[in-house]
Coordinates of C-alpha atoms in Angstrom, one line a residue:
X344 CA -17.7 9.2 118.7
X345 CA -20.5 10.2 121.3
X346 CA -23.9 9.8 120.3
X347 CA -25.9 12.8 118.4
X348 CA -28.4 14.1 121.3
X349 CA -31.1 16.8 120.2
X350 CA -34.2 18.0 121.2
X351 CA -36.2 18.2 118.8
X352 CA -38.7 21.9 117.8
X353 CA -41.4 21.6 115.8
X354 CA -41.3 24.4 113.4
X355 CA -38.2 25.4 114.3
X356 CA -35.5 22.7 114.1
X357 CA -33.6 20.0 115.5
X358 CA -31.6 21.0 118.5
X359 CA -28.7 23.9 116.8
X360 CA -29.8 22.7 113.3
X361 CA -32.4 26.1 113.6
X362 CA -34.7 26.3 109.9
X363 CA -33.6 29.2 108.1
X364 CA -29.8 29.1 109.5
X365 CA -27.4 29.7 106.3
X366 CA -25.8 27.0 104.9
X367 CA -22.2 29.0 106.1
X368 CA -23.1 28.9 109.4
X369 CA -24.2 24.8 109.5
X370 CA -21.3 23.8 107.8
X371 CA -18.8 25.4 110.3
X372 CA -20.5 24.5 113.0
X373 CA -20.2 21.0 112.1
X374 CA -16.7 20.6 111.0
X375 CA -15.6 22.7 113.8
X376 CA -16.9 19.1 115.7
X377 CA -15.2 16.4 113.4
X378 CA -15.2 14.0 116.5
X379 CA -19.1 14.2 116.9
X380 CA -19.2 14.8 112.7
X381 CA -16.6 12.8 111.3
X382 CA -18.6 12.5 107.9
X383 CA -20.4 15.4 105.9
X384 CA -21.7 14.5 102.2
X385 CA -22.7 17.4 100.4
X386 CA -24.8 16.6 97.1
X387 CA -25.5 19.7 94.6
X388 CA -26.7 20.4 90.4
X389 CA -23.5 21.0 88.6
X390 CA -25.2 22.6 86.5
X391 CA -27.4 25.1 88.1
X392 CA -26.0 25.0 92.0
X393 CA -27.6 28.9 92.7
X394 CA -31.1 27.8 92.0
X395 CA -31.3 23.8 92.5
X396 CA -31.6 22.6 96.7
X397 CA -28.8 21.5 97.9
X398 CA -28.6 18.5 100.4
X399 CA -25.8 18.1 103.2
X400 CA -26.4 14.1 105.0
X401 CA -24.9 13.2 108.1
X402 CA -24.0 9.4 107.5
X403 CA -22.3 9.0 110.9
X404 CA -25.2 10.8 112.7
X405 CA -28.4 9.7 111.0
X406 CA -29.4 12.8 109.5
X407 CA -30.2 14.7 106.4
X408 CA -30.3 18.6 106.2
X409 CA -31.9 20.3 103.0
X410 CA -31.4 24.1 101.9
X411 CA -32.8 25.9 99.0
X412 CA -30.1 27.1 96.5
X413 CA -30.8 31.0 95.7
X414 CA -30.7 32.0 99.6
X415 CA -28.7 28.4 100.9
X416 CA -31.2 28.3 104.2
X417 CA -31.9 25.1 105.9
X418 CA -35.6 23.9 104.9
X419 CA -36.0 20.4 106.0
X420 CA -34.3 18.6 108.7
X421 CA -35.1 14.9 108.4
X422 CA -33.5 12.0 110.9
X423 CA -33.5 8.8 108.9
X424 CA -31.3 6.4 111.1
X425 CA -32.5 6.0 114.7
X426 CA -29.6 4.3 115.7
X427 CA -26.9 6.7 114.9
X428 CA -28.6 9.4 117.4
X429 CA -30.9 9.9 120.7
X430 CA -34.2 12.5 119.6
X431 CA -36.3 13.7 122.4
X432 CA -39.6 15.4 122.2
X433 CA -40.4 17.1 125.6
X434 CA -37.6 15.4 127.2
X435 CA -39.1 12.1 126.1
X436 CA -37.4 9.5 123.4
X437 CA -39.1 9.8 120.5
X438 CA -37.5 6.4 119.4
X439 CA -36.3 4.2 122.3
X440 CA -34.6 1.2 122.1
X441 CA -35.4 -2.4 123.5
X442 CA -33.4 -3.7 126.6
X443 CA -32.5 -7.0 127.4
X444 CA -35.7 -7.9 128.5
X445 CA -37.1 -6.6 125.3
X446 CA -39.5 -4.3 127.0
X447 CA -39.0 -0.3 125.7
X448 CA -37.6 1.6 128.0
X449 CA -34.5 3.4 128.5
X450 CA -31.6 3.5 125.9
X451 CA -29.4 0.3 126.9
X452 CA -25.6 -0.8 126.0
X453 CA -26.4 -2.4 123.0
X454 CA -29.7 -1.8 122.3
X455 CA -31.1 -1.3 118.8
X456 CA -33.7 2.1 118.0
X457 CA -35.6 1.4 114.8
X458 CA -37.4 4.2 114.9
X459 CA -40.5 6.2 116.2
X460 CA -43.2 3.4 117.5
X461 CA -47.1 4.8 115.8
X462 CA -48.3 3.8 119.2
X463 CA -46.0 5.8 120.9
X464 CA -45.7 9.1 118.9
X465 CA -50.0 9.0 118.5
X466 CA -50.6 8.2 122.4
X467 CA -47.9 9.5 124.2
X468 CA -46.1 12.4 122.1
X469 CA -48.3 14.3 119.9
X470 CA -51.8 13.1 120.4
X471 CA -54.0 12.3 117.3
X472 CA -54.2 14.3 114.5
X473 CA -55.8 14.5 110.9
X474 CA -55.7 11.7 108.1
X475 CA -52.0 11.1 106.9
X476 CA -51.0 11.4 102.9
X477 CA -50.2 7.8 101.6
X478 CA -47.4 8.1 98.7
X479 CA -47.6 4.7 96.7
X480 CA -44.7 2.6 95.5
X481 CA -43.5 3.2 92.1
X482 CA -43.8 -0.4 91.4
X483 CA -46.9 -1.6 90.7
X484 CA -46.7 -5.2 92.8
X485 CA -49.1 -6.0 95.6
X486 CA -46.2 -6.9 97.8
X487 CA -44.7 -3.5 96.9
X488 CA -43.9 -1.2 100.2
X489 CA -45.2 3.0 99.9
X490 CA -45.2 5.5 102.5
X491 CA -47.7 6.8 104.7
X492 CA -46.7 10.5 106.2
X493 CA -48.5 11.0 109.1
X494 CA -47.8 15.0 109.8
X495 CA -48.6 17.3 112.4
X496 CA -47.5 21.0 112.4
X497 CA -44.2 21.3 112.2
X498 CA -43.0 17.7 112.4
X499 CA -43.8 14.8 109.9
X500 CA -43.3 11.1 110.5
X501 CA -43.0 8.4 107.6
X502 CA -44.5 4.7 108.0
X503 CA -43.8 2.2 105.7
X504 CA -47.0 0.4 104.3
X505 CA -47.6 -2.0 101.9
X506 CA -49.9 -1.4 99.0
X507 CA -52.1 -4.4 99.6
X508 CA -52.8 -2.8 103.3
X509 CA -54.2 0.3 102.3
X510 CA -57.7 1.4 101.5
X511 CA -58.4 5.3 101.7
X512 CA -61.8 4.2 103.9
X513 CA -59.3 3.4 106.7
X514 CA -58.7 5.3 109.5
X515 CA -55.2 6.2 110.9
X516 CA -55.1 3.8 113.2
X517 CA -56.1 0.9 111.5
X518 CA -53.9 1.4 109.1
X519 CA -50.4 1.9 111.1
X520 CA -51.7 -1.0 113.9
X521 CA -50.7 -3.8 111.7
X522 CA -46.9 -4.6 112.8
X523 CA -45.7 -3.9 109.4
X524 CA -45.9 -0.3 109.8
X525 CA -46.1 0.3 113.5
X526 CA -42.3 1.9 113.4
X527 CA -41.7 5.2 111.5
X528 CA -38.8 5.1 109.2
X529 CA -38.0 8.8 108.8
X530 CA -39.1 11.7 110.8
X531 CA -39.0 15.4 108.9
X532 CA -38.9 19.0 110.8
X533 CA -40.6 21.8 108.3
X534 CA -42.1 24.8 108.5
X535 CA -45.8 24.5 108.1
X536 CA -49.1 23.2 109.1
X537 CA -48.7 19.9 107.8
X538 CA -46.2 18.4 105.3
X539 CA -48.8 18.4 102.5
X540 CA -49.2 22.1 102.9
X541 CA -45.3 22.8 103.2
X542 CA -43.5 20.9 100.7
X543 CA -45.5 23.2 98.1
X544 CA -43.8 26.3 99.7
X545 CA -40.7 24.6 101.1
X546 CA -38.1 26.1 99.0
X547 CA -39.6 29.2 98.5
X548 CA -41.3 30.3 102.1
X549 CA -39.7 33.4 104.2
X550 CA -38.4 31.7 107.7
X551 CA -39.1 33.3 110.7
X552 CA -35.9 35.4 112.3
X553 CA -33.3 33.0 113.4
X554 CA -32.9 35.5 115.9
X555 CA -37.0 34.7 117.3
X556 CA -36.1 31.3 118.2
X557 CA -36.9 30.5 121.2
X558 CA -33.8 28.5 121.2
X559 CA -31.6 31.4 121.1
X560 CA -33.3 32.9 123.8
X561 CA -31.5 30.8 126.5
X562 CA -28.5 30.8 124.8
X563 CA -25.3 33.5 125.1
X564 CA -24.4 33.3 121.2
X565 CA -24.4 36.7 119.5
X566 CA -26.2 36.4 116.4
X567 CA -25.6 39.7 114.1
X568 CA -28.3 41.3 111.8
X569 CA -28.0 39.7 108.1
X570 CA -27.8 41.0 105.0
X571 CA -30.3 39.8 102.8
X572 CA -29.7 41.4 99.6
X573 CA -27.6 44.2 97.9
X574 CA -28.3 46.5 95.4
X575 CA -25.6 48.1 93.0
X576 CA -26.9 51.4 92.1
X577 CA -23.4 52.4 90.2
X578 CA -21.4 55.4 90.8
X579 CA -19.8 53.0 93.7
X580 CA -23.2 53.4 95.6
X581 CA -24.7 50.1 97.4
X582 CA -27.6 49.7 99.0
X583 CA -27.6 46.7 102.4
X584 CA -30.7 45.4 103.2
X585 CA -31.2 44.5 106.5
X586 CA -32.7 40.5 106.7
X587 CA -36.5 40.3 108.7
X588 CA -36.4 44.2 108.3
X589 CA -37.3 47.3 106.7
X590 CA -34.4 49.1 107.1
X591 CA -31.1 49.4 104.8
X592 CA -28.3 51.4 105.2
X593 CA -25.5 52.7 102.4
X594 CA -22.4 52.4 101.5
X595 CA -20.9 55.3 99.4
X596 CA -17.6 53.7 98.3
X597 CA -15.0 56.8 98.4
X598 CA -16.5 58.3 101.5
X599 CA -18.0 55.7 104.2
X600 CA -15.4 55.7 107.0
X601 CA -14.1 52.5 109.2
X602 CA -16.1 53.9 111.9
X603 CA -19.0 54.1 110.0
X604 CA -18.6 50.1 108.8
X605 CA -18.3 48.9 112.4
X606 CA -21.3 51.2 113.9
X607 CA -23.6 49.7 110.6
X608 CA -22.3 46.0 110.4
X609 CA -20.4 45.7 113.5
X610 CA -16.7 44.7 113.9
X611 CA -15.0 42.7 110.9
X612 CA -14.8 38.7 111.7
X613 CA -11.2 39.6 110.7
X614 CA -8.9 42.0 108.9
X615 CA -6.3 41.0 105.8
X616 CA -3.5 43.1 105.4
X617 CA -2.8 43.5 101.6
X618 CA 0.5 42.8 101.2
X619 CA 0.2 40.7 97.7
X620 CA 1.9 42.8 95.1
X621 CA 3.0 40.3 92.5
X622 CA 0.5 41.3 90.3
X623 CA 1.8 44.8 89.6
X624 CA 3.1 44.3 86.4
X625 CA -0.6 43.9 85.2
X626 CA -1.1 47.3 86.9
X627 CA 1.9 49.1 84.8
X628 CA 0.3 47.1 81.7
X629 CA -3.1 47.9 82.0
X630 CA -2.3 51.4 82.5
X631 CA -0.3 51.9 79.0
X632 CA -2.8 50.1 77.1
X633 CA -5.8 52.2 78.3
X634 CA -4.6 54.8 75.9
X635 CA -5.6 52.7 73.1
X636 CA -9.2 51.8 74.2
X637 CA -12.0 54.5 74.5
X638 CA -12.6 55.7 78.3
X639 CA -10.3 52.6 79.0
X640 CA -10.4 54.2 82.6
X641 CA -14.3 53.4 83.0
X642 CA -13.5 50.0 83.2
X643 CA -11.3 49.0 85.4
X644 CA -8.8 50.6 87.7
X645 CA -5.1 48.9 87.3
X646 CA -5.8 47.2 90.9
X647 CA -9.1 46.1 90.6
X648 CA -8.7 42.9 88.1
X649 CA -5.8 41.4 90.9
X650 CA -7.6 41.9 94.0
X651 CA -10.6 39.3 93.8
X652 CA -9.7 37.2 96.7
X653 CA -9.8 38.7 100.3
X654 CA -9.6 36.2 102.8
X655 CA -7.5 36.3 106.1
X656 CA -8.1 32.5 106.2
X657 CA -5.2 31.2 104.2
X658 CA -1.7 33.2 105.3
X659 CA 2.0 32.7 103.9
X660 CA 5.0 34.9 104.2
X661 CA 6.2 37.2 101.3
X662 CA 8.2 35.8 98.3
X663 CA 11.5 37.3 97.5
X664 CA 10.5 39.1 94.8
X665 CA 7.8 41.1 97.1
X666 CA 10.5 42.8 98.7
X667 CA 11.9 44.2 96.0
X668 CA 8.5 45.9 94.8
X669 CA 9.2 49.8 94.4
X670 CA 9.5 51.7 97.7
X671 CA 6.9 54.7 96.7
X672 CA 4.5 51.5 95.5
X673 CA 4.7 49.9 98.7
X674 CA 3.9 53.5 100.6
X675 CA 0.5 53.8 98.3
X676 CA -0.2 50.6 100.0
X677 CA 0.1 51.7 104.0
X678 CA -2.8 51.2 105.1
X679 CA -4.9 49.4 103.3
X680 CA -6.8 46.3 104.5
X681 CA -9.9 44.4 103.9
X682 CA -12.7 43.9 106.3
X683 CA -13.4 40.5 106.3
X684 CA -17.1 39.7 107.2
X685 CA -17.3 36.4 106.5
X686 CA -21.0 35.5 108.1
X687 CA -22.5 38.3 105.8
X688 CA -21.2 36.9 102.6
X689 CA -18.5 40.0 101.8
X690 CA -15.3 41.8 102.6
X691 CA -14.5 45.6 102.1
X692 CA -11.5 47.1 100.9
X693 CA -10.6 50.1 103.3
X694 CA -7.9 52.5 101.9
X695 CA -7.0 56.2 101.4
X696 CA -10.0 57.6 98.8
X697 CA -9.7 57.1 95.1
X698 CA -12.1 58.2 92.3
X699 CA -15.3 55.9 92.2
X700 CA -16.6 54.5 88.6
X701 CA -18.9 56.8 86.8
X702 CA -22.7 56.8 87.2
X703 CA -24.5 54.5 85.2
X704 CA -25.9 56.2 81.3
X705 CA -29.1 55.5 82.1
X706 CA -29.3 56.3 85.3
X707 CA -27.8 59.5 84.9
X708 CA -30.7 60.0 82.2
X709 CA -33.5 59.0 85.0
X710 CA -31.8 61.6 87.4
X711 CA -32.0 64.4 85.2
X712 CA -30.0 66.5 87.5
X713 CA -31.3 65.4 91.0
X714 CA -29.2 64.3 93.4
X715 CA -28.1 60.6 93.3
X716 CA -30.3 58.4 96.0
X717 CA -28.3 57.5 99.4
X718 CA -25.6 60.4 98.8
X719 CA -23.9 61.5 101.6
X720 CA -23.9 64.9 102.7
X721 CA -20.7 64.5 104.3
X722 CA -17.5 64.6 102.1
X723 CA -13.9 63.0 102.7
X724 CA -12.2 66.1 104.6
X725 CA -8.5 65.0 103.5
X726 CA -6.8 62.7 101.1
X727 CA -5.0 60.2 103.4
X728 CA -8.3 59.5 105.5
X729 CA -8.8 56.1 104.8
X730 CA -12.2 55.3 103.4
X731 CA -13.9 52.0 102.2
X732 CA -13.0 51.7 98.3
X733 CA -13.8 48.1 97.2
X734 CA -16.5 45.9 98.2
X735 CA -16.5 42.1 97.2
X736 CA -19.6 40.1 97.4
X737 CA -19.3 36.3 97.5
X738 CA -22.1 34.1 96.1
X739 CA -20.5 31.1 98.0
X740 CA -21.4 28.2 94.9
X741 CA -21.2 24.9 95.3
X742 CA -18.3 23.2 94.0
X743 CA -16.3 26.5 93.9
X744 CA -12.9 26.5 95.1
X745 CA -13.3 29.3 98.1
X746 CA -17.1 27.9 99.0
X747 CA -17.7 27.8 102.5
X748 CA -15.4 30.5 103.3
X749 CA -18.3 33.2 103.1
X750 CA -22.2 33.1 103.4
X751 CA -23.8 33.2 100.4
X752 CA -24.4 37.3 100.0
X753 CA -27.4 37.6 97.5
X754 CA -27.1 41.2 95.3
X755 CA -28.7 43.2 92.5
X756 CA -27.7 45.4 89.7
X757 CA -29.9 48.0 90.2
X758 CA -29.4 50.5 87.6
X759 CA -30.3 47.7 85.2
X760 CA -34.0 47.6 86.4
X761 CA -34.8 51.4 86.1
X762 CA -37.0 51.3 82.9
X763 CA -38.8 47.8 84.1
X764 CA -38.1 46.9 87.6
X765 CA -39.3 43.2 87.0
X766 CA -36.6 42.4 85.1
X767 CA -33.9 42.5 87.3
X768 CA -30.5 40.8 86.7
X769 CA -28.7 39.4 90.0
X770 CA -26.8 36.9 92.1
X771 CA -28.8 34.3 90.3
X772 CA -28.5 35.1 86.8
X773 CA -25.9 33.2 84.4
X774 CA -22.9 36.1 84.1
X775 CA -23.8 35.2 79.8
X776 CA -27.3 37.4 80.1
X777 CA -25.4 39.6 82.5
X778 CA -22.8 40.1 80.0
X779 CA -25.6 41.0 77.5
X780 CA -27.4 43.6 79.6
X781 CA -24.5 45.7 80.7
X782 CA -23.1 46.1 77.4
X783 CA -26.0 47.3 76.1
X784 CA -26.2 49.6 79.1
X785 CA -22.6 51.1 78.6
X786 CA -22.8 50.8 74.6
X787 CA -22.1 54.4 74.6
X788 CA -18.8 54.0 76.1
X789 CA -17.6 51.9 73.5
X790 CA -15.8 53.2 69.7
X791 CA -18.5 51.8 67.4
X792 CA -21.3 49.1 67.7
X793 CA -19.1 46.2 66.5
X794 CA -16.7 46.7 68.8
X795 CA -19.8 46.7 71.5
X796 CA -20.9 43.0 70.7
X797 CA -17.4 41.8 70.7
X798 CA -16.7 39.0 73.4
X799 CA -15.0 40.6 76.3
X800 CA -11.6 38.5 76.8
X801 CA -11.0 37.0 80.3
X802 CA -8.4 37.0 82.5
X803 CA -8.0 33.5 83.9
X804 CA -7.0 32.8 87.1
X805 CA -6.3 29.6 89.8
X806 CA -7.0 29.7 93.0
X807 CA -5.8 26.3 93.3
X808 CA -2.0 26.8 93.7
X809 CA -2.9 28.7 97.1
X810 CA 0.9 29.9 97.6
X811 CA -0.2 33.4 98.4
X812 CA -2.2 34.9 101.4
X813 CA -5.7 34.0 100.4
X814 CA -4.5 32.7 96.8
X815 CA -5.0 36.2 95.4
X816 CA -4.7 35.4 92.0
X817 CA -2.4 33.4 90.0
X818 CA -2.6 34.3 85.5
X819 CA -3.3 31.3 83.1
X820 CA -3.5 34.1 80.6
X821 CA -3.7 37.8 79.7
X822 CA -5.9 40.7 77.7
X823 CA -4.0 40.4 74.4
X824 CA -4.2 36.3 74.0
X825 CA -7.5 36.7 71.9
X826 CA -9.3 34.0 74.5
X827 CA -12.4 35.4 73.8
X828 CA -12.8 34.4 78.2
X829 CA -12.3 30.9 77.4
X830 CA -10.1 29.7 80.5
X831 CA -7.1 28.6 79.3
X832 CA -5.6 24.8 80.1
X833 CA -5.4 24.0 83.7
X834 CA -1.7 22.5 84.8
X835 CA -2.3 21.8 88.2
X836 CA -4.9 22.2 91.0
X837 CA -8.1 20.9 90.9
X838 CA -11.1 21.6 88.1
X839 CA -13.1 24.0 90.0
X840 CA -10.3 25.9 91.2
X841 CA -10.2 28.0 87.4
X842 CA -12.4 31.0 87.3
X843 CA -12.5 33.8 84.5
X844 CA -12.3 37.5 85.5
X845 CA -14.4 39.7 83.3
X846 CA -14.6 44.0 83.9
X847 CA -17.0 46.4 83.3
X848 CA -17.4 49.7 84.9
X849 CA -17.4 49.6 88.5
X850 CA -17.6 46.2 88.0
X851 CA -15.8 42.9 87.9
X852 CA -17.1 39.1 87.5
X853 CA -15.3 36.2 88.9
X854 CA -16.8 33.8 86.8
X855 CA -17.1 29.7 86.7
X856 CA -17.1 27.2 84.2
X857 CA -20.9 26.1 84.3
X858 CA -21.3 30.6 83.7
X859 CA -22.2 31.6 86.9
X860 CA -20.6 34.5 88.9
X861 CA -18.6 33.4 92.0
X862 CA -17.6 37.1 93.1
X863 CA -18.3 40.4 91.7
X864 CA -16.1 43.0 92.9
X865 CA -17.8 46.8 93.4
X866 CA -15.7 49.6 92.7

């Protein structure tokens, strides 16, 4: 394994480990190098993995990367073995390792860096700077060892420093002289003035552009606009938001063309055919028991419940059975693919038009007539022109069984903020006050008020058995088994591969066991 070589940014990273780069885009940058990264530990809350940070160490390489959880951006880069890697700071070691003769110099076969040398980082590398923070031991010994963080913008470096040599009427120098603490154990790269002003904003501050690095200036890569949130306005009407801009741009499902989708978001990272018809009996069934259920159409077309997983990534040829799948069904389906665009967190069903859901109850009360924000004024000419019809959005959780295949795309239910736009529900809300709010939104649609606070059942599915292209979905259960959405057993696969499908109109849930939403599918 060569050594881990980086130059290291204040305010800005640690050679491609950028600040503000998604968590998508670290993560397959380093296992697409398992020689160099042979190791990658990724620590998360089980229990709330959307808002808790989540931290991804390099054991093999020395380092520790740290992302918030509601936007999965890299905050903190922090080095905490010296030996494992070679840092430079204005092509200079920051941590150079003896040589035979024991004097520093250049790195030597065999030689041992134990970190960043006070003398060498407050002389020769950064210069002086302001009184450190010193963060005592949790025991309460004399002999007990704290920290003293010695920061400069950008950059932070940690001393170790017994209790018993501290005294706040020391200066800097005294202090880290002593040979005790004259090597840094840790050194941190944040955004901020000093690391006493940053770790009170560190999860929580907008990051320059990725795209403003410096960094990136000298480099060839293409790095494409991001999308930093979405908002569902119903009616099959979403609303991109451009990341370190002011602009958006629209997607009117029904009517925005392929064309259209490449000259807004640029050209798919790839396209899946969809070819996966096993679940058409569910289509057949859904269909003859919409009769029964009041505007049973409002809530989900026959297809949209089957079609939550669009990924190119995993392929496999067609069973059997999918030959024999009706001729005329098959024909509906020339055509139809999904745009896969997997570093903005979603992929887009393209397909010959079909009738969006309805606009929302109370938005169509808040119109009052007027025409419905970001409609376009150009209308699909002819039937077979093939349109996009289905967007998924992926929230790329922790611990999920597809994580990592997307970016995490961040989204909003708009039409659920119209009378008090500070209460908004989105990616980060638990699907149970989701639930909550867009029943009471589409109460109207349903036969009585009773029937309106009934748990809506799931329909389970497991993406762990992965014998179909992209593990569409595979049934643990059905509408009629009275589950109330309660996933049914597992029989194979791993735990987090079971997620519960829930519909509403022009809306459906993938949801996870700890009750947050995995996908929701816009229709």
């Amino acid at each position: 394994m060569s050594l881990f070589t980086a130059a290291l940014h204040p305010n800005v990273g640690l050679g491609f480990l950028v600040l503000g780069a998604s968590l998508h885009d670290i993560l397959t940058r380093l296992k697409a190098e398992p020689q160099r990264f042979p190791k990658l530990d990724l620590a998360y809350s089980q229990i709330n993995p959307v808002m808790k940070p989540i931290m991804l160490t390099l054991p093999a390489n020395g380092l520790r990367l740290r992302f918030d959880g509601p936007e999965q951006r890299l905050r903190l880069v922090e080095v905490i073995d010296f030996t494992k890697n070679r840092i430079t700071y204005q092509e200079k070691d920051i941590a150079r390792p003896a040589n035979s003769q024991g004097v520093a110099g250049s790195p030597a076969p065999g030689g041992v860096a134990t970190g960043p040398a006070f003398r060498n980082v407050y002389h020769r590398l950064f210069g002086p700077t302001y009184a450190g923070e010193y963060i005592p031991p949790k025991e309460d010994k004399p002999t007990a060892v704290g920290t003293y963080v010695l920061s400069y913008p950008g950059v932070s470096f940690s001393f170790p420093l017994p209790k018993s040599a501290f005294s706040p009427e020391k200066d800097v120098v005294s202090l880290l002289s002593s040979p005790a603490s004259q090597v840094a154990s840790s050194v941190a790269v944040f955004s901020g003035k000093s690391w006493a002003y940053a770790r009170e904003t560190l999860w929580t501050e907008v990051l320059p552009s990725v795209k403003s690095s410096f960094l990136f200036s000298k480099s060839k890569e293409v790095v494409p606009d991001e999308i930093s949130l979405i908002k569902i306005h119903g009616g099959g009407r979403l609303q991109l938001f451009k990341k370190w801009t002011n602009s958006s741009i629209w997607i009117n499902l029904g009517e925005t063309t392929p064309q259209e989708l490449v000259s807004e978001l640029g050209p798919p990272d790839a396209i899946y055919r969809k070819n996966d018809q096993r679940m058409y009996i569910h289509k057949t069934r859904t269909a003859s028991h919409s009769r029964s259920r009041s505007n049973g159409g409002d809530y989900r077309r026959p297809d949209d419940l089957t079609d939550t997983d669009q990924s190119s990534v995993l392929t496999g040829s067609e069973d059997s059975e999918d030959e024999a799948i009706e001729d005329d069904f098959a024909g509906n389906m020339s055509g139809e693919c999904f745009y896969n665009y997997f570093y903005l967190g979603f992929d887009i069903l393209v397909s010959p038009p079909q009738p969006v859901s309805r606009i929302p109850p109370s938005q169509a009360v808040a119109l009052n007539g007027k025409e419905v924000p970001g409609a376009s004024p150009f209308k699909s000419g002819t039937a077979d022109r093939l349109v996009a019809t289905k967007i998924v959005l992926h929230a790329n959780v922790p611990g999920s069984y597809p994580f990592n295949r997307h970016r995490r795309c961040r989204w909003e239910i708009q039409y659920l903020a119209i009378n008090n736009p500070d209460d908004v529900v989105n990616s980060e809300t638990p699907f149970g006050e989701i639930e909550g709010r867009l029943r009471e939104e589409w109460k109207s649609t349903y036969q009585s008020a009773d029937e309106a606070k009934k748990p809506q059942r799931g329909m389970v599915l497991n993406r762990g058995w992965g014998d179909s292209p992209g593990s569409s979905c595979e049934f643990l259960g059905g509408w009629e088994d009275g589950s109330g959405g309660v996933a049914a057993k597992k029989f194979d696969g791993s735990e987090d591969s079971t997620t519960t499908l829930y519909g509403f109109p022009g809306l459906v849930f993938e949801v996870l066991k700890n009750g947050f939403v995995s996908a929701v599918t816009v229709f």
